[in-house]
């Protein structure tokens, strides 16, 4: 008889309020950036899978949009996508920002009470606490609820405590075959990965309503053999024509900055020279129109 190595695998959703550090946590659990991050809430817009593999364990993490009181059609679909992730998973990571406790946490508590899925509570951003003893009443408050398999204080940003998350998940997840080749870190198509990286730079460089009014679509990715570069053409859509000027900037300075930052990251990711051709167009009221959302190719539910 041959020795059989038993593998464990499963899907784990990372949920929480906006800006608590879900995407940062995913990237640092994987050791590779697959989900964009910004200091502004509502950065993640659709579910992003990140695949973690070690020896006999494979975890498919699903980073989700922050759960919030959505107003536009688009934001409602974002939240729906986060809630839908809960249905297909073997376990849940609920991320709470210990440095910014919010009453809306109750919405998520209610969701967790309704599911029968094993849930780990991740108390994130502990690096921001001046005194670690501040954690004790928080742990106490949540432990009383008897809802969590474990309560794990971490700093996603500093990769502190992340091995504990993996070890706890290993205990919970069932035996089963790997879903993906161990070399894979995400199943996000390249065009969407590129669009997200460009959008991250827009989030970083613009303010107020502007980042939320922007959607990015990659039109084409083509080899130019004689020039040994990868030619990427993408459009930055804004919601109103009046916003085009903000994205282009004085003398084209803003668009140039977005393009340079995105190109540098893409060259690092794809390990090759990139020519990034960026266009700016208005797609009036795209956040409220289903046909526009489809045209933009955003993979919502
Ligand atoms: N100090 C500190 N900052 C963190 C930590 N984790 C994330 N952040 C910061 O918090 C902000 C939000 O991080 P994201 O990872 O984008 O948060 P998110 O929960 O994915 O946000 P949405 O996608 O908008 O729901 C960024 O500025 C991060 O750098 C942490 O452990 N410590
Ligand atoms: Mg996010």
CSV table of C-alpha atoms and ligand atoms in Angstrom, one decimal:
chain,number,residue,atom,x,y,z
A,1,UNK,CA,0.0,0.0,0.0
A,2,UNK,CA,1.3,3.5,-0.8
A,3,UNK,CA,1.5,6.1,1.9
A,4,UNK,CA,-1.3,8.6,1.5
A,5,UNK,CA,-0.7,12.2,2.5
A,6,UNK,CA,-3.9,13.8,3.6
A,7,UNK,CA,-4.3,17.3,2.6
A,8,UNK,CA,-6.7,19.9,4.1
A,9,UNK,CA,-8.3,22.7,2.1
A,10,UNK,CA,-11.2,25.1,2.3
A,11,UNK,CA,-12.6,28.5,1.6
A,12,UNK,CA,-12.4,31.3,4.1
A,13,UNK,CA,-14.1,34.7,3.8
A,14,UNK,CA,-12.5,37.8,5.2
A,15,UNK,CA,-15.4,40.1,6.2
A,16,UNK,CA,-15.8,43.3,8.2
A,17,UNK,CA,-16.6,47.0,8.1
A,18,UNK,CA,-14.8,49.2,5.5
A,19,UNK,CA,-11.2,50.2,6.1
A,20,UNK,CA,-10.6,47.7,9.0
A,21,UNK,CA,-7.6,46.2,7.1
A,22,UNK,CA,-9.1,43.1,5.3
A,23,UNK,CA,-7.2,43.5,2.1
A,24,UNK,CA,-3.9,44.3,3.9
A,25,UNK,CA,-4.4,41.2,6.0
A,26,UNK,CA,-5.0,39.0,2.9
A,27,UNK,CA,-1.9,40.3,1.2
A,28,UNK,CA,0.3,39.7,4.2
A,29,UNK,CA,-1.2,36.3,4.9
A,30,UNK,CA,-0.2,35.4,1.3
A,31,UNK,CA,3.1,37.4,1.3
A,32,UNK,CA,2.0,38.8,-2.1
A,33,UNK,CA,-0.2,41.7,-3.0
A,34,UNK,CA,-3.4,40.4,-4.7
A,35,UNK,CA,-5.9,43.0,-3.4
A,36,UNK,CA,-5.6,46.7,-3.5
A,37,UNK,CA,-5.4,48.8,-0.4
A,38,UNK,CA,-6.0,52.5,0.5
A,39,UNK,CA,-6.5,54.7,3.5
A,40,UNK,CA,-10.0,55.4,2.2
A,41,UNK,CA,-13.1,53.2,3.0
A,42,UNK,CA,-14.8,51.1,0.3
A,43,UNK,CA,-11.6,50.4,-1.6
A,44,UNK,CA,-12.4,46.8,-2.4
A,45,UNK,CA,-15.4,46.5,-4.7
A,46,UNK,CA,-15.7,42.8,-5.5
A,47,UNK,CA,-14.7,39.5,-4.0
A,48,UNK,CA,-11.0,38.7,-4.5
A,49,UNK,CA,-9.6,35.2,-4.0
A,50,UNK,CA,-6.1,34.8,-2.6
A,51,UNK,CA,-4.7,31.3,-2.4
A,52,UNK,CA,-2.5,30.2,0.4
A,53,UNK,CA,-0.6,26.9,0.2
A,54,UNK,CA,1.8,25.3,2.6
A,55,UNK,CA,2.8,21.6,2.7
A,56,UNK,CA,-0.5,19.8,3.2
A,57,UNK,CA,-2.8,22.8,3.6
A,58,UNK,CA,-4.5,25.1,1.0
A,59,UNK,CA,-6.7,28.0,2.1
A,60,UNK,CA,-8.7,29.9,-0.4
A,61,UNK,CA,-9.2,33.3,1.2
A,62,UNK,CA,-12.0,35.6,-0.2
A,63,UNK,CA,-11.4,39.3,0.5
A,64,UNK,CA,-14.7,41.1,0.4
A,65,UNK,CA,-16.0,44.7,0.1
A,66,UNK,CA,-16.5,46.4,3.5
A,67,UNK,CA,-20.1,46.0,4.7
A,68,UNK,CA,-21.8,49.4,4.9
A,69,UNK,CA,-25.1,51.2,4.6
A,70,UNK,CA,-25.1,51.3,0.8
A,71,UNK,CA,-26.9,54.0,-1.1
A,72,UNK,CA,-26.1,53.6,-4.8
A,73,UNK,CA,-26.9,50.5,-6.9
A,74,UNK,CA,-23.2,49.8,-7.3
A,75,UNK,CA,-22.6,49.9,-3.5
A,76,UNK,CA,-25.6,47.7,-2.8
A,77,UNK,CA,-24.1,45.1,-5.2
A,78,UNK,CA,-20.7,45.5,-3.4
A,79,UNK,CA,-22.3,44.6,-0.1
A,80,UNK,CA,-24.3,41.8,-1.7
A,81,UNK,CA,-21.1,40.3,-3.0
A,82,UNK,CA,-19.6,40.4,0.5
A,83,UNK,CA,-22.7,38.7,2.0
A,84,UNK,CA,-22.8,36.1,-0.8
A,85,UNK,CA,-19.2,35.1,0.0
A,86,UNK,CA,-20.5,33.8,3.4
A,87,UNK,CA,-22.6,31.2,1.7
A,88,UNK,CA,-19.8,29.3,0.0
A,89,UNK,CA,-17.2,29.2,2.8
A,90,UNK,CA,-15.9,26.7,5.4
A,91,UNK,CA,-14.9,29.4,7.8
A,92,UNK,CA,-15.1,33.2,8.4
A,93,UNK,CA,-12.5,35.7,9.5
A,94,UNK,CA,-14.3,38.7,11.0
A,95,UNK,CA,-11.8,41.6,11.1
A,96,UNK,CA,-12.4,44.4,13.6
A,97,UNK,CA,-10.2,47.6,13.9
A,98,UNK,CA,-9.3,47.8,17.6
A,99,UNK,CA,-8.2,51.5,17.1
A,100,UNK,CA,-11.6,52.5,15.5
A,101,UNK,CA,-14.5,50.6,17.1
A,102,UNK,CA,-17.8,51.4,15.4
A,103,UNK,CA,-21.5,50.7,16.4
A,104,UNK,CA,-22.0,49.2,12.9
A,105,UNK,CA,-20.1,46.2,14.2
A,106,UNK,CA,-23.5,45.0,15.4
A,107,UNK,CA,-24.6,44.4,11.8
A,108,UNK,CA,-21.8,41.9,11.4
A,109,UNK,CA,-22.4,40.3,14.7
A,110,UNK,CA,-26.0,39.7,13.6
A,111,UNK,CA,-24.8,38.1,10.4
A,112,UNK,CA,-22.4,35.8,12.3
A,113,UNK,CA,-25.2,34.8,14.7
A,114,UNK,CA,-27.3,33.7,11.8
A,115,UNK,CA,-24.6,31.5,10.1
A,116,UNK,CA,-23.4,28.2,11.5
A,117,UNK,CA,-19.9,28.7,10.0
A,118,UNK,CA,-17.0,28.6,12.3
A,119,UNK,CA,-15.7,32.2,12.8
A,120,UNK,CA,-12.4,33.6,14.0
A,121,UNK,CA,-12.5,37.1,15.4
A,122,UNK,CA,-9.4,39.0,14.2
A,123,UNK,CA,-8.7,42.1,16.4
A,124,UNK,CA,-6.6,44.1,13.9
A,125,UNK,CA,-4.3,47.1,14.0
A,126,UNK,CA,-2.9,46.3,17.5
A,127,UNK,CA,0.2,48.2,16.5
A,128,UNK,CA,-1.9,51.4,17.0
A,129,UNK,CA,-2.6,50.7,20.6
A,130,UNK,CA,-0.3,52.6,23.0
A,131,UNK,CA,-0.8,50.0,25.7
A,132,UNK,CA,-1.6,46.3,24.8
A,133,UNK,CA,-3.6,46.1,28.0
A,134,UNK,CA,-6.3,48.0,26.2
A,135,UNK,CA,-7.1,44.8,24.4
A,136,UNK,CA,-8.2,42.9,27.5
A,137,UNK,CA,-11.7,44.5,27.9
A,138,UNK,CA,-12.2,44.1,24.1
A,139,UNK,CA,-11.3,40.4,24.2
A,140,UNK,CA,-13.5,40.0,27.2
A,141,UNK,CA,-16.5,41.8,25.6
A,142,UNK,CA,-16.3,39.4,22.6
A,143,UNK,CA,-15.5,36.2,24.5
A,144,UNK,CA,-18.7,36.5,26.5
A,145,UNK,CA,-20.7,36.1,23.2
A,146,UNK,CA,-19.5,32.5,22.8
A,147,UNK,CA,-19.6,33.0,19.0
A,148,UNK,CA,-15.9,32.6,18.0
A,149,UNK,CA,-13.6,29.6,17.6
A,150,UNK,CA,-10.8,31.9,18.6
A,151,UNK,CA,-10.1,35.6,19.2
A,152,UNK,CA,-6.8,36.6,17.6
A,153,UNK,CA,-5.1,40.0,18.1
A,154,UNK,CA,-2.9,40.9,15.1
A,155,UNK,CA,-1.3,43.6,13.1
A,156,UNK,CA,-2.1,42.8,9.5
A,157,UNK,CA,0.2,45.7,8.4
A,158,UNK,CA,3.2,44.5,10.4
A,159,UNK,CA,2.4,40.7,9.8
A,160,UNK,CA,2.2,40.2,13.5
A,161,UNK,CA,0.2,37.2,14.7
A,162,UNK,CA,-0.7,36.0,11.2
A,163,UNK,CA,0.8,32.5,11.7
A,164,UNK,CA,-1.7,32.0,14.5
A,165,UNK,CA,-4.6,32.7,12.1
A,166,UNK,CA,-3.2,30.0,9.7
A,167,UNK,CA,-2.7,27.5,12.6
A,168,UNK,CA,-6.3,28.1,13.9
A,169,UNK,CA,-7.7,27.6,10.4
A,170,UNK,CA,-5.8,24.4,9.9
A,171,UNK,CA,-7.6,23.0,12.9
A,172,UNK,CA,-11.0,24.0,11.5
A,173,UNK,CA,-10.7,23.1,7.8
A,174,UNK,CA,-11.7,19.7,6.5
A,175,UNK,CA,-9.6,17.1,4.8
A,176,UNK,CA,-9.8,17.5,1.1
A,177,UNK,CA,-7.9,17.9,-2.1
A,178,UNK,CA,-6.2,21.2,-3.2
A,179,UNK,CA,-8.5,23.4,-5.3
A,180,UNK,CA,-5.6,25.2,-7.2
A,181,UNK,CA,-2.1,24.5,-8.3
A,182,UNK,CA,0.2,25.5,-5.3
A,183,UNK,CA,1.9,28.1,-7.6
A,184,UNK,CA,-1.3,30.1,-7.9
A,185,UNK,CA,-1.9,33.1,-5.6
A,186,UNK,CA,-5.1,34.4,-7.2
A,187,UNK,CA,-7.5,33.5,-9.9
A,188,UNK,CA,-8.2,37.1,-10.8
A,189,UNK,CA,-7.8,37.6,-14.6
A,190,UNK,CA,-4.8,39.8,-15.6
A,191,UNK,CA,-7.0,42.5,-17.1
A,192,UNK,CA,-8.8,42.9,-13.8
A,193,UNK,CA,-5.6,42.8,-11.8
A,194,UNK,CA,-4.2,45.6,-14.0
A,195,UNK,CA,-7.4,47.7,-13.7
A,196,UNK,CA,-7.3,47.3,-9.9
A,197,UNK,CA,-3.7,48.5,-9.7
A,198,UNK,CA,-4.6,51.6,-11.8
A,199,UNK,CA,-7.7,52.3,-9.6
A,200,UNK,CA,-5.5,52.0,-6.5
A,201,UNK,CA,-3.4,54.9,-7.7
A,202,UNK,CA,-6.5,56.9,-8.4
A,203,UNK,CA,-7.7,56.2,-4.8
A,204,UNK,CA,-4.3,57.2,-3.5
A,205,UNK,CA,-4.1,60.5,-5.4
A,206,UNK,CA,-7.7,61.9,-5.4
A,207,UNK,CA,-10.1,63.0,-2.8
A,208,UNK,CA,-13.7,63.3,-1.7
A,209,UNK,CA,-16.2,62.0,-4.2
A,210,UNK,CA,-13.6,61.5,-7.0
A,211,UNK,CA,-12.2,58.1,-6.1
A,212,UNK,CA,-15.7,56.7,-5.7
A,213,UNK,CA,-16.7,58.1,-9.1
A,214,UNK,CA,-14.0,56.3,-10.9
A,215,UNK,CA,-14.0,52.9,-12.6
A,216,UNK,CA,-11.1,51.5,-14.6
A,217,UNK,CA,-11.4,49.2,-17.6
A,218,UNK,CA,-8.4,47.6,-19.3
A,219,UNK,CA,-9.2,47.5,-23.0
A,220,UNK,CA,-6.3,45.5,-24.3
A,221,UNK,CA,-3.0,43.9,-23.3
A,222,UNK,CA,-0.8,43.3,-26.4
A,223,UNK,CA,2.8,42.2,-27.0
A,224,UNK,CA,4.9,44.5,-29.2
A,225,UNK,CA,7.7,42.1,-30.1
A,226,UNK,CA,9.8,44.5,-32.1
A,227,UNK,CA,9.8,46.9,-29.0
A,228,UNK,CA,10.0,44.1,-26.4
A,229,UNK,CA,7.2,45.8,-24.4
A,230,UNK,CA,3.8,44.9,-23.2
A,231,UNK,CA,1.3,47.5,-24.4
A,232,UNK,CA,-1.6,48.0,-22.1
A,233,UNK,CA,-4.5,50.3,-23.0
A,234,UNK,CA,-6.9,51.3,-20.2
A,235,UNK,CA,-9.7,53.8,-19.7
A,236,UNK,CA,-10.4,55.6,-16.5
A,237,UNK,CA,-14.2,56.3,-16.4
A,238,UNK,CA,-15.6,59.1,-14.3
A,239,UNK,CA,-19.2,59.7,-13.5
A,240,UNK,CA,-19.5,63.2,-14.9
A,241,UNK,CA,-17.7,65.1,-17.6
A,242,UNK,CA,-16.8,67.8,-15.1
A,243,UNK,CA,-14.6,65.2,-13.3
A,244,UNK,CA,-12.4,64.5,-16.3
A,245,UNK,CA,-10.3,67.5,-15.6
A,246,UNK,CA,-9.5,66.4,-12.1
A,247,UNK,CA,-8.2,63.0,-13.3
A,248,UNK,CA,-6.2,64.6,-16.1
A,249,UNK,CA,-4.9,67.5,-13.9
A,250,UNK,CA,-3.2,70.7,-14.8
A,251,UNK,CA,-1.2,70.1,-18.0
A,252,UNK,CA,-1.9,66.4,-17.7
A,253,UNK,CA,0.1,66.1,-14.4
A,254,UNK,CA,-2.4,64.0,-12.5
A,255,UNK,CA,-2.9,61.4,-15.2
A,256,UNK,CA,0.9,61.3,-15.6
A,257,UNK,CA,1.3,60.6,-11.9
A,258,UNK,CA,-1.4,57.9,-11.9
A,259,UNK,CA,0.2,56.3,-15.0
A,260,UNK,CA,3.8,56.3,-13.7
A,261,UNK,CA,2.8,54.8,-10.3
A,262,UNK,CA,0.7,52.1,-12.0
A,263,UNK,CA,3.3,51.3,-14.6
A,264,UNK,CA,6.1,50.9,-12.0
A,265,UNK,CA,4.0,48.5,-10.0
A,266,UNK,CA,2.9,46.6,-13.1
A,267,UNK,CA,6.6,46.3,-14.2
A,268,UNK,CA,7.4,44.9,-10.8
A,269,UNK,CA,4.5,42.5,-10.9
A,270,UNK,CA,4.9,41.2,-14.4
A,271,UNK,CA,8.7,41.5,-14.4
A,272,UNK,CA,8.8,43.2,-17.8
A,273,UNK,CA,8.7,46.6,-19.5
A,274,UNK,CA,5.3,48.1,-19.9
A,275,UNK,CA,3.8,50.8,-22.0
A,276,UNK,CA,0.7,52.1,-20.3
A,277,UNK,CA,-1.7,54.0,-22.5
A,278,UNK,CA,-4.4,55.7,-20.3
A,279,UNK,CA,-7.6,57.4,-21.5
A,280,UNK,CA,-10.2,59.3,-19.5
A,281,UNK,CA,-13.9,59.2,-20.4
A,282,UNK,CA,-17.2,60.1,-18.8
A,283,UNK,CA,-19.8,57.4,-18.3
A,284,UNK,CA,-22.7,59.4,-16.9
A,285,UNK,CA,-24.0,58.0,-13.6
A,286,UNK,CA,-22.4,54.6,-14.1
A,287,UNK,CA,-22.9,53.7,-10.4
A,288,UNK,CA,-26.7,53.7,-10.9
A,289,UNK,CA,-27.0,51.8,-14.2
A,290,UNK,CA,-26.8,48.1,-14.5
A,291,UNK,CA,-25.9,48.2,-18.2
A,292,UNK,CA,-23.0,50.5,-17.4
A,293,UNK,CA,-21.7,48.2,-14.7
A,294,UNK,CA,-21.8,45.4,-17.2
A,295,UNK,CA,-20.0,47.4,-19.8
A,296,UNK,CA,-17.2,48.2,-17.2
A,297,UNK,CA,-16.7,44.5,-16.6
A,298,UNK,CA,-16.8,44.7,-12.8
A,299,UNK,CA,-17.4,41.1,-11.6
A,300,UNK,CA,-20.3,41.7,-9.3
A,301,UNK,CA,-23.0,39.2,-8.4
B,1,LIG,N1,-1.6,50.7,11.6
B,1,LIG,C1,-2.2,49.8,10.9
B,1,LIG,N2,-2.8,50.1,9.8
B,1,LIG,C2,-3.4,49.1,9.1
B,1,LIG,C3,-3.4,47.8,9.5
B,1,LIG,N3,-4.0,47.0,8.5
B,1,LIG,C4,-4.4,47.9,7.6
B,1,LIG,N4,-4.1,49.2,7.9
B,1,LIG,C5,-4.4,50.4,7.1
B,1,LIG,O1,-5.8,50.6,7.1
B,1,LIG,C6,-6.2,51.2,5.9
B,1,LIG,C7,-7.2,50.3,5.2
B,1,LIG,O2,-6.7,49.1,4.8
B,1,LIG,P1,-7.4,48.1,3.8
B,1,LIG,O3,-6.6,46.8,3.8
B,1,LIG,O4,-7.5,48.8,2.5
B,1,LIG,O5,-8.8,47.9,4.5
B,1,LIG,P2,-10.1,47.1,4.0
B,1,LIG,O6,-10.7,46.6,5.2
B,1,LIG,O7,-9.7,46.2,2.9
B,1,LIG,O8,-11.0,48.3,3.4
B,1,LIG,P3,-12.2,48.2,2.3
B,1,LIG,O9,-11.7,47.4,1.1
B,1,LIG,O10,-12.4,49.7,2.0
B,1,LIG,O11,-13.3,47.6,3.0
B,1,LIG,C8,-4.9,51.3,5.0
B,1,LIG,O12,-4.4,52.6,5.2
B,1,LIG,C9,-3.9,50.3,5.7
B,1,LIG,O13,-2.6,50.6,5.5
B,1,LIG,C10,-2.7,47.5,10.7
B,1,LIG,O14,-2.6,46.3,11.1
B,1,LIG,N5,-2.1,48.5,11.4
B,2,LIG,MG1,-10.3,46.0,1.0
